[in-house]
GROMACS .gro file of C-alpha atoms in nm:
model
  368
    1UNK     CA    1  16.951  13.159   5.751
    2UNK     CA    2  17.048  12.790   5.877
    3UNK     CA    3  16.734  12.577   5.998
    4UNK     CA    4  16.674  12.500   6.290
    5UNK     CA    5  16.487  12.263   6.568
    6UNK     CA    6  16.308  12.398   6.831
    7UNK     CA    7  16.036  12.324   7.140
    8UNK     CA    8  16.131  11.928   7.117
    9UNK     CA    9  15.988  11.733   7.361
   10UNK     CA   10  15.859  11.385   7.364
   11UNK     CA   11  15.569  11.266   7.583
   12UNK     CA   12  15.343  10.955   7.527
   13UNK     CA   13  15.580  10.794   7.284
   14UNK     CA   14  15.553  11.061   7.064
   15UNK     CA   15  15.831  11.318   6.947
   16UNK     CA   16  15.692  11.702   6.900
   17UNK     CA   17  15.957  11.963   6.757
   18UNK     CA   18  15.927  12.273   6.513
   19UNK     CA   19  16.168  12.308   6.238
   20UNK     CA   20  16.220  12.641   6.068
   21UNK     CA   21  16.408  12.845   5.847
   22UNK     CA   22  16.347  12.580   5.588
   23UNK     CA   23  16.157  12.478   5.275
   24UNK     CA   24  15.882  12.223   5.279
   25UNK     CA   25  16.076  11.991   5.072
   26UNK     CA   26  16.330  11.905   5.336
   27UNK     CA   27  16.051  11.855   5.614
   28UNK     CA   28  15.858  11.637   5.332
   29UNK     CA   29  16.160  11.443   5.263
   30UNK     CA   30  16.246  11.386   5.603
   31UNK     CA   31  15.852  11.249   5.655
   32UNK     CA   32  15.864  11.054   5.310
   33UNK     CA   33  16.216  10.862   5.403
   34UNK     CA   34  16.097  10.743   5.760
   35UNK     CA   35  15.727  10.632   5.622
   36UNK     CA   36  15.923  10.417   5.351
   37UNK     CA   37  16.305  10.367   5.336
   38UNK     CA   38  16.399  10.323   5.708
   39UNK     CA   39  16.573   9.908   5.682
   40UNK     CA   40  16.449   9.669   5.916
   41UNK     CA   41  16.452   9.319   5.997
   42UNK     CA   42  16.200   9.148   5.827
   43UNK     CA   43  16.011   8.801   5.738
   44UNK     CA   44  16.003   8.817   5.368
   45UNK     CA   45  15.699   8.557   5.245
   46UNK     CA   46  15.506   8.724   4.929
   47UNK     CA   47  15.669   8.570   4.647
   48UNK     CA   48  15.739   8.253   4.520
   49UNK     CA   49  16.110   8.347   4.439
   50UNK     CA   50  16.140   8.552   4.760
   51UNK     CA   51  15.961   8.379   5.055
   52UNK     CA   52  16.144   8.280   5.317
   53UNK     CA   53  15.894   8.085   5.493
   54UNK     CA   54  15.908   7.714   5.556
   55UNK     CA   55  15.560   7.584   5.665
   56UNK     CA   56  15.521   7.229   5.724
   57UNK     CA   57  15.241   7.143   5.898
   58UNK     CA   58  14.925   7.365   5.942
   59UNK     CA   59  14.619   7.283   6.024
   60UNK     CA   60  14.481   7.599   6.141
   61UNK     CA   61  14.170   7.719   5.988
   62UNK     CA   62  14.404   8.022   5.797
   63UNK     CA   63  14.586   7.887   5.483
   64UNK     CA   64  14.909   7.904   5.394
   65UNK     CA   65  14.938   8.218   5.231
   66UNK     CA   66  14.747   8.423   5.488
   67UNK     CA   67  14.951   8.252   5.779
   68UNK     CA   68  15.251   8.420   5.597
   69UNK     CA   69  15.129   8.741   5.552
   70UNK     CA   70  15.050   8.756   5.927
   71UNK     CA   71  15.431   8.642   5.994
   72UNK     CA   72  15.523   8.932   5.799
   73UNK     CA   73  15.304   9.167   5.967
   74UNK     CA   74  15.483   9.121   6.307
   75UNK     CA   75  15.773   9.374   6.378
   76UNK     CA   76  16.082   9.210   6.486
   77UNK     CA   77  16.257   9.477   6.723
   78UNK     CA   78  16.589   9.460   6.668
   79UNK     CA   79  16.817   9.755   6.521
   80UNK     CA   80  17.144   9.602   6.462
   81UNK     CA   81  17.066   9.472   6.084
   82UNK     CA   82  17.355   9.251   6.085
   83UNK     CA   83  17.279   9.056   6.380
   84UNK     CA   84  17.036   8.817   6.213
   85UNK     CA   85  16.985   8.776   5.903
   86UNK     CA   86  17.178   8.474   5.784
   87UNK     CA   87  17.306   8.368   6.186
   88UNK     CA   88  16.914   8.308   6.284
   89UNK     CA   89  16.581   8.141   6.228
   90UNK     CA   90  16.255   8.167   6.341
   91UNK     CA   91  16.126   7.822   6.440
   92UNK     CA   92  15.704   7.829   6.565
   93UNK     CA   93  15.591   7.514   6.702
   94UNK     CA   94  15.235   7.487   6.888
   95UNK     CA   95  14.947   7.228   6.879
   96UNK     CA   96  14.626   7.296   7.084
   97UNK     CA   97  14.587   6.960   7.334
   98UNK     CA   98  14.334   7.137   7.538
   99UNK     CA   99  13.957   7.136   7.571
  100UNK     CA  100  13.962   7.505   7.463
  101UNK     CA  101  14.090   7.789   7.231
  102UNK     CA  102  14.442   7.827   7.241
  103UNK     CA  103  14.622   8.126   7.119
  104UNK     CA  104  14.985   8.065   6.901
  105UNK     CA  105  15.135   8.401   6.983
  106UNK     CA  106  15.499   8.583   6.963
  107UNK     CA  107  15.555   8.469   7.276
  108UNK     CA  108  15.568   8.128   7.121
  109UNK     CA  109  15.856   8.209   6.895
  110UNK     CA  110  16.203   8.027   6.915
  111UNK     CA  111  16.453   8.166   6.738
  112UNK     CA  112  16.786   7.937   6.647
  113UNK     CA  113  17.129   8.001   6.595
  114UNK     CA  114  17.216   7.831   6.267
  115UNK     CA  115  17.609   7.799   6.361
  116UNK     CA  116  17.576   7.671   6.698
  117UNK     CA  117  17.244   7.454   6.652
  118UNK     CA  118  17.100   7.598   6.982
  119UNK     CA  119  16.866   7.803   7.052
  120UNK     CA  120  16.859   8.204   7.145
  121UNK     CA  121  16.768   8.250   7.542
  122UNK     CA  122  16.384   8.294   7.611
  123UNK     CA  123  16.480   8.638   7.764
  124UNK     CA  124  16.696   8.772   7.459
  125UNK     CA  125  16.391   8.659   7.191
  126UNK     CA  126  16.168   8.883   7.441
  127UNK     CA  127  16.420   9.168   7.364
  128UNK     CA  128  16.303   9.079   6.981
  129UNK     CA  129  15.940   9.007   6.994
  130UNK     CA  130  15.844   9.233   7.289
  131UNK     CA  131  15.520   9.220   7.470
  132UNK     CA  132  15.257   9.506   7.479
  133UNK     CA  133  15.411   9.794   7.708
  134UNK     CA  134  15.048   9.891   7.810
  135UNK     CA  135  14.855   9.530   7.809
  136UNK     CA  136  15.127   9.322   7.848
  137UNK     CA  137  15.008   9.074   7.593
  138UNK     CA  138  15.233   8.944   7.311
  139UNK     CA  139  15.058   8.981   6.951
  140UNK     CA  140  14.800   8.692   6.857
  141UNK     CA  141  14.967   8.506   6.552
  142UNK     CA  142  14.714   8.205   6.456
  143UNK     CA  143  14.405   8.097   6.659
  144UNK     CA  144  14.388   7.713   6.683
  145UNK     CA  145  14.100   7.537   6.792
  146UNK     CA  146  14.103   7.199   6.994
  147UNK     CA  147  14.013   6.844   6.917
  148UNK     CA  148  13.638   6.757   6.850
  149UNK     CA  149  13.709   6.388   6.849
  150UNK     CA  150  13.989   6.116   6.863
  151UNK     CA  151  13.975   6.127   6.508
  152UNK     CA  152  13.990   6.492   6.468
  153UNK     CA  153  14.288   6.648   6.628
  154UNK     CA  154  14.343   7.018   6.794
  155UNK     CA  155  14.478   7.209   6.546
  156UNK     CA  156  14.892   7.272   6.499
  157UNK     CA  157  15.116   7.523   6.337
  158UNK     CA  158  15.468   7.416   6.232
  159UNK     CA  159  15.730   7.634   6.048
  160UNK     CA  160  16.003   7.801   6.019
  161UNK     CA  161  16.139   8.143   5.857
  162UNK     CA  162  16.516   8.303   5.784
  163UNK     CA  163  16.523   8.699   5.911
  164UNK     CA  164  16.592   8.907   5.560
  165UNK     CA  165  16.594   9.281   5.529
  166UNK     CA  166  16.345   9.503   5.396
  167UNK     CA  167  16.172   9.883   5.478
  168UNK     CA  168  15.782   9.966   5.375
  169UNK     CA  169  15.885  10.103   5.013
  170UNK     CA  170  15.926   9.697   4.919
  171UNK     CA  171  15.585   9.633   5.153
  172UNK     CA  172  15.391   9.894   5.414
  173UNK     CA  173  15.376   9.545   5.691
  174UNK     CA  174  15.723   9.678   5.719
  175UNK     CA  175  15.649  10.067   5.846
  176UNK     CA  176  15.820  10.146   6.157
  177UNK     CA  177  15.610  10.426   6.286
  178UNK     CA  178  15.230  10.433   6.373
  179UNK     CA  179  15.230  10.847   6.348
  180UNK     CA  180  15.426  11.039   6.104
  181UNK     CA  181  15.329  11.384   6.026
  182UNK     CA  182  15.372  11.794   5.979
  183UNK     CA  183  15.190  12.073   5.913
  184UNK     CA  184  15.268  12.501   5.931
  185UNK     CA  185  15.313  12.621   6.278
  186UNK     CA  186  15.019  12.843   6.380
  187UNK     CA  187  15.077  13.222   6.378
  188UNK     CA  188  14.926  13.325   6.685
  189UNK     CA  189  14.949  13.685   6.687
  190UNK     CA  190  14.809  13.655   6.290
  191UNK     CA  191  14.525  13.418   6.372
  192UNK     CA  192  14.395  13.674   6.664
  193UNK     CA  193  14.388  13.969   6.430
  194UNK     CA  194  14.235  13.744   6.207
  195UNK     CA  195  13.968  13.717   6.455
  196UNK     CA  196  13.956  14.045   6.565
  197UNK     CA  197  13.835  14.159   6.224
  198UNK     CA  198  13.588  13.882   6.200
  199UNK     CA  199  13.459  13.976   6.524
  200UNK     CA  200  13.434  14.340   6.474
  201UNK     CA  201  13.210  14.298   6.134
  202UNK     CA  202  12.998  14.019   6.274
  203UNK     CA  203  12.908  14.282   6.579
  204UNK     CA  204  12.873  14.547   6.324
  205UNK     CA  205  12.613  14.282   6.150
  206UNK     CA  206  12.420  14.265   6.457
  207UNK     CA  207  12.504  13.905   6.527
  208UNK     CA  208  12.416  13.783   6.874
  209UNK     CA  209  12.676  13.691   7.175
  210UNK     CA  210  12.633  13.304   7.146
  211UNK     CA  211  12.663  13.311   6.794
  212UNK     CA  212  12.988  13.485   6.797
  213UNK     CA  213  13.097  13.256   7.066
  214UNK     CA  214  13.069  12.962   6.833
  215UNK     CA  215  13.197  13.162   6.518
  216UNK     CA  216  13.499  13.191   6.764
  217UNK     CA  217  13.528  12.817   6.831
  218UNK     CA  218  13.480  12.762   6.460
  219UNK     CA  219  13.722  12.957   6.362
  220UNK     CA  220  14.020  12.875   6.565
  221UNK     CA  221  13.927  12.476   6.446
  222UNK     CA  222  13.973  12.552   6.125
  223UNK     CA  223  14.024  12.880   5.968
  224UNK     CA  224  14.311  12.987   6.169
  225UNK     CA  225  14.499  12.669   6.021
  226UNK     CA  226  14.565  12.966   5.710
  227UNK     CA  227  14.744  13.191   5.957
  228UNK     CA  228  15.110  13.015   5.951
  229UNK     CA  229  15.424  13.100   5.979
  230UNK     CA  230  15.655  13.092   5.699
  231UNK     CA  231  15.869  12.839   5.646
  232UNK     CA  232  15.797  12.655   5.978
  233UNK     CA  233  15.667  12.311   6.054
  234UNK     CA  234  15.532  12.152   6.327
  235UNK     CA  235  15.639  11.798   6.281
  236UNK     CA  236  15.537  11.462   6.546
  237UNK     CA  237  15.662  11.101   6.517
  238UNK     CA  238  15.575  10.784   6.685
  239UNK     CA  239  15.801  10.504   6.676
  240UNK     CA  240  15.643  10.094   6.690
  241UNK     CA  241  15.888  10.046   6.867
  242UNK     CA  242  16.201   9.894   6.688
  243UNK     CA  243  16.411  10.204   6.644
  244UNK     CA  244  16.276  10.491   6.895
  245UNK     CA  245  16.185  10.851   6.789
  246UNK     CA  246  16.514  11.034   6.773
  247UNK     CA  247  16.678  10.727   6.616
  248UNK     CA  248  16.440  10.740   6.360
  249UNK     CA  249  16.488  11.129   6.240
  250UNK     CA  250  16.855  11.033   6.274
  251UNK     CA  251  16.853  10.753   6.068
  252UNK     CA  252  16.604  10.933   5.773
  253UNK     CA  253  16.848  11.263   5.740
  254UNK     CA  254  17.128  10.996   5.675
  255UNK     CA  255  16.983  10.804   5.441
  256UNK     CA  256  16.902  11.154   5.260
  257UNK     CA  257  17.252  11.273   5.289
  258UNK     CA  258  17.331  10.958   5.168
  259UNK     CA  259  17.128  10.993   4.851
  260UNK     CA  260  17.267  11.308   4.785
  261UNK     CA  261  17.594  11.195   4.816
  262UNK     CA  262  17.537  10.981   4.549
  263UNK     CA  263  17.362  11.185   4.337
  264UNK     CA  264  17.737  11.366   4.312
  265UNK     CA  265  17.874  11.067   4.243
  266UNK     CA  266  17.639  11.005   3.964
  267UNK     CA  267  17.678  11.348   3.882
  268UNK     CA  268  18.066  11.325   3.849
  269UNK     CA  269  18.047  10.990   3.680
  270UNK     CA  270  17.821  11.101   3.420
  271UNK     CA  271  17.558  10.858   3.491
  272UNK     CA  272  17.281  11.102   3.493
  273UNK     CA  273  17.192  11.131   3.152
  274UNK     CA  274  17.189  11.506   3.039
  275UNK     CA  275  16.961  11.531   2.768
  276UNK     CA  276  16.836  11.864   2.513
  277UNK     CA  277  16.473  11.889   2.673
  278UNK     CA  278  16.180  11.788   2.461
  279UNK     CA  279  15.980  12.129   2.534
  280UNK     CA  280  15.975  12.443   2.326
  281UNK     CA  281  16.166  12.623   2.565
  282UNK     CA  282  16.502  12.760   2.468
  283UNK     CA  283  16.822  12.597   2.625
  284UNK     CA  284  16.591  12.335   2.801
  285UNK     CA  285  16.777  12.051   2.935
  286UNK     CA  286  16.628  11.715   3.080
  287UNK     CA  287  16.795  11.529   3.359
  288UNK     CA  288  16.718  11.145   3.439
  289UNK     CA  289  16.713  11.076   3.766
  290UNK     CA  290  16.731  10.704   3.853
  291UNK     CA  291  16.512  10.504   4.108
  292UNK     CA  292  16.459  10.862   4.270
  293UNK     CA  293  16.128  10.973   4.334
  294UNK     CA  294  15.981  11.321   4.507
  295UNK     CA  295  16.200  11.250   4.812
  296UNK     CA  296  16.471  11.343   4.634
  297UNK     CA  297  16.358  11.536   4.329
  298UNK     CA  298  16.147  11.792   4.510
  299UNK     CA  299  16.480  11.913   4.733
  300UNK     CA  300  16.704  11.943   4.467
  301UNK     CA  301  16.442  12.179   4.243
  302UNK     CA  302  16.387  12.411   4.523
  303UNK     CA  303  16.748  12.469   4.529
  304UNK     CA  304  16.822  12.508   4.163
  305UNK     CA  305  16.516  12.743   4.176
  306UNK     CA  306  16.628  12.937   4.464
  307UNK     CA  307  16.987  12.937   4.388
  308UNK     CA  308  16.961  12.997   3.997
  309UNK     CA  309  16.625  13.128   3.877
  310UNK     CA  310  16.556  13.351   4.188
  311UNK     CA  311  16.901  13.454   4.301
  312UNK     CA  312  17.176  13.460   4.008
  313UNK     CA  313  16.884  13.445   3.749
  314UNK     CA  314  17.077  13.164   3.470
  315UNK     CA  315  16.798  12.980   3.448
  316UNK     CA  316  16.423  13.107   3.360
  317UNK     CA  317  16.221  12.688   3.453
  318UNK     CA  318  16.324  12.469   3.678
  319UNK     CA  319  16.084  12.174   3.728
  320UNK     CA  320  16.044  11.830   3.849
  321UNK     CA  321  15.826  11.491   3.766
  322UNK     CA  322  15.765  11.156   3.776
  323UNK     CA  323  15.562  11.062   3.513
  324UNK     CA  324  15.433  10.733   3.678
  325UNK     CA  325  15.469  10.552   4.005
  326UNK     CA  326  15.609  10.290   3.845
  327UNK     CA  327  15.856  10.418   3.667
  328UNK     CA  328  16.245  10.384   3.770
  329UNK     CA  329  16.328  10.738   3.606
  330UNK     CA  330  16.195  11.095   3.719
  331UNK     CA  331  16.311  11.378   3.529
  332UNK     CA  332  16.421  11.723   3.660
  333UNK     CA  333  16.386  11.955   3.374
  334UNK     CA  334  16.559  12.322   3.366
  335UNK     CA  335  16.565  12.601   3.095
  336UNK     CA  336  16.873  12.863   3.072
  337UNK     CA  337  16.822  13.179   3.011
  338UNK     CA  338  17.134  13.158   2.777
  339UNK     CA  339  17.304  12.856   2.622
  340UNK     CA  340  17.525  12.680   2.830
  341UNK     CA  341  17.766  12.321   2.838
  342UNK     CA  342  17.608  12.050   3.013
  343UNK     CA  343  17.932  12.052   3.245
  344UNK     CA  344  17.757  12.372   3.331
  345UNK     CA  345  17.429  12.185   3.437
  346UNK     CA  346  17.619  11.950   3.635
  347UNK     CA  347  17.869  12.161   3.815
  348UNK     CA  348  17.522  12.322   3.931
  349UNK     CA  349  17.327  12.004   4.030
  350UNK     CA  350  17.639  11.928   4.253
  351UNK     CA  351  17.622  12.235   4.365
  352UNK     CA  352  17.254  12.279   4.504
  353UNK     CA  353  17.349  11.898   4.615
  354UNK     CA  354  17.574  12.045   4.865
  355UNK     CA  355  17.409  12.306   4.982
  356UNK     CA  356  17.115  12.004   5.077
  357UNK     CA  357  17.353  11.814   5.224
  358UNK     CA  358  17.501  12.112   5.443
  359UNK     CA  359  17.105  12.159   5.539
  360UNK     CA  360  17.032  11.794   5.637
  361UNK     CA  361  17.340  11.781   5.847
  362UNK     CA  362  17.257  12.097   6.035
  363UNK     CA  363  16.890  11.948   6.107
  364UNK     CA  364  17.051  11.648   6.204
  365UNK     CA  365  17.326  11.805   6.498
  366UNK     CA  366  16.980  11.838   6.676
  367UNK     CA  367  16.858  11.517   6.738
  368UNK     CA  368  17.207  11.380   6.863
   0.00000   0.00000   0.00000
């Protein structure tokens, strides 16, 4: 049965739809991609090697470092990737000469064109570093207090940063949603027989009205959570604003097609090591997967477990890991029932690799 998307609505800034007729990995992939591999435009300033950060006068009561890290922090809300990066930079220039607090916000932010020497319209960097929708208010950057003496200026900020390109696996200040989530889609009809029964025995115990009243409120908070649907997902998504909902989901089933697609590449090219398992299984193979994680690795086992263990029965273990965070390598591990060539194993890992890829784009046809 092909998946499909269904009740979508979006209210509030925030995207609602149920997908179903699916496995959990694709929904889990699909939430895993747009919490960490979505590109945006970004102020890069951790590293030494990396920073792009100029700064070269502060006086601010935040050092250096911490000043970067809160330049980094700020989303810069524009979705054409090319557009900056190497054309543009970020110039911040504000010095406190009143009697008061003074505020260095985004609103404060010039950005330059490095070909032409001038600088972007006030109105276009707005379209960049947007205020608040709600408030209004651009986001606070650096607090600067004001003079105490003649000797003993208001405070100043003075720098300058290039726009790079980055997504939250490199750093989380780069996230592009604020809500992200999914979880099985209620069965109704199941949860009120569920209830039913509970009902009839705690009546049968003797238990009073008020009591079952509250059992009932208890229950539907919690218990009727197990009553789900098969195969079905409730799923919600709230964009930050730089890309909105829709272009988000679009954007995260592409980049997973796109990994797929070159997993068959890697698959063709015999860059995916095939390797006799190290296991005491029979006909146990081990396949390196590299700088894949779960996003990935958990898709592709469901199929080869669906496809070949449960269906045409070659293989009798089909499993995935990654044996550390860090590591650069996963391994997907699979056991045939009877010996076979490795061209075997990889005319079946592009296989399943299809069939995800035939998924995704389905999904995908419904958030155009």
């Amino acid at each position: 049965m092909d998946p499909k998307v269904t009740k979508l609505v979006e209210n509030d800034g925030i995207i609602e739809f149920t997908i179903d007729s699916i496995n959990v990995s694709y929904v889990n992939g699909i939430r895993r991609t747009i919490l960490s591999e979505i590109p945006v435009n970004a102020f890069i300033t951790e590293t030494y090697e990396e920073n792009k950060c100029n700064i070269m006068k502060n006086t601010s009561r935040f050092h250096n470092e911490i000043v970067k890290q809160r330049l980094s922090c700020i989303p810069i809300c524009e979705t054409e990737l090319s557009r900056l990066p190497g054309k543009y930079r970020l110039e911040v220039h504000k010095k406190n000469e009143t009697n008061n607090i003074s505020y260095c916000t985004s609103e404060d932010f010039k950005v330059k064109n490095l070909e032409t020497n001038t600088y972007m319209e006030d109105e276009e960097v707005k379209k960049i570093f947007p205020p608040d929708e709600f408030t209004g208010d651009y986001i606070s950057f650096i607090r600067l207090r004001p003079a105490i003496s003649e000797s003993i200026q208001g405070e100043e900020i003075k720098l300058e940063c290039d726009f790079s390109i980055s997504n939250a696996k490199n750093n989380s200040m780069y996230n592009v949603v604020s809500l992200c989530t999914f979880g099985n889609t209620i069965d109704i009809n199941k949860a009120d027989k569920k209830w039913e029964s509970n009902e009839k025995k705690m009546r049968s115990d003797g238990m009073v009205e008020d009591e079952i009243i509250f059992e009932k409120k208890n229950f539907y908070i919690l218990d009727a959570q197990r009553e789900y649907k098969e195969n079905s997902f409730d799923f919600s998504v709230k964009s930050i604003g730089i890309y909105n909902n829709k272009q988000l989901l679009q954007i995260s089933i592409s980049l997973l097609i796109e990994k797929l697609t070159k997993f068959i590449e890697d698959v063709d090219g015999d860059v995916l090591p095939v390797n006799i398992g190290n296991s005491t299984m029979e006909n146990c193979y081990d396949i390196k997967l590299l700088d894949e994680d779960y996003t990935l690795g958990k898709i592709i086992e469901h199929e080869l477990y669906n496809k070949y263990f449960e269906t045409e029965k070659n293989m009798n273990f089909v499993g995935f890991k990654k044996f550390h965070p860090h590591d650069t390598e996963s391994v997907m591990r699979v056991a045939y029932i009877e010996n076979v060539e490795k061209n075997t194993i990889r005319q079946h890992l592009k296989t399943v690799a299809n069939i995800c890829i035939d998924k995704y784009t389905k999904v995908g046809s419904f958030f155009k």
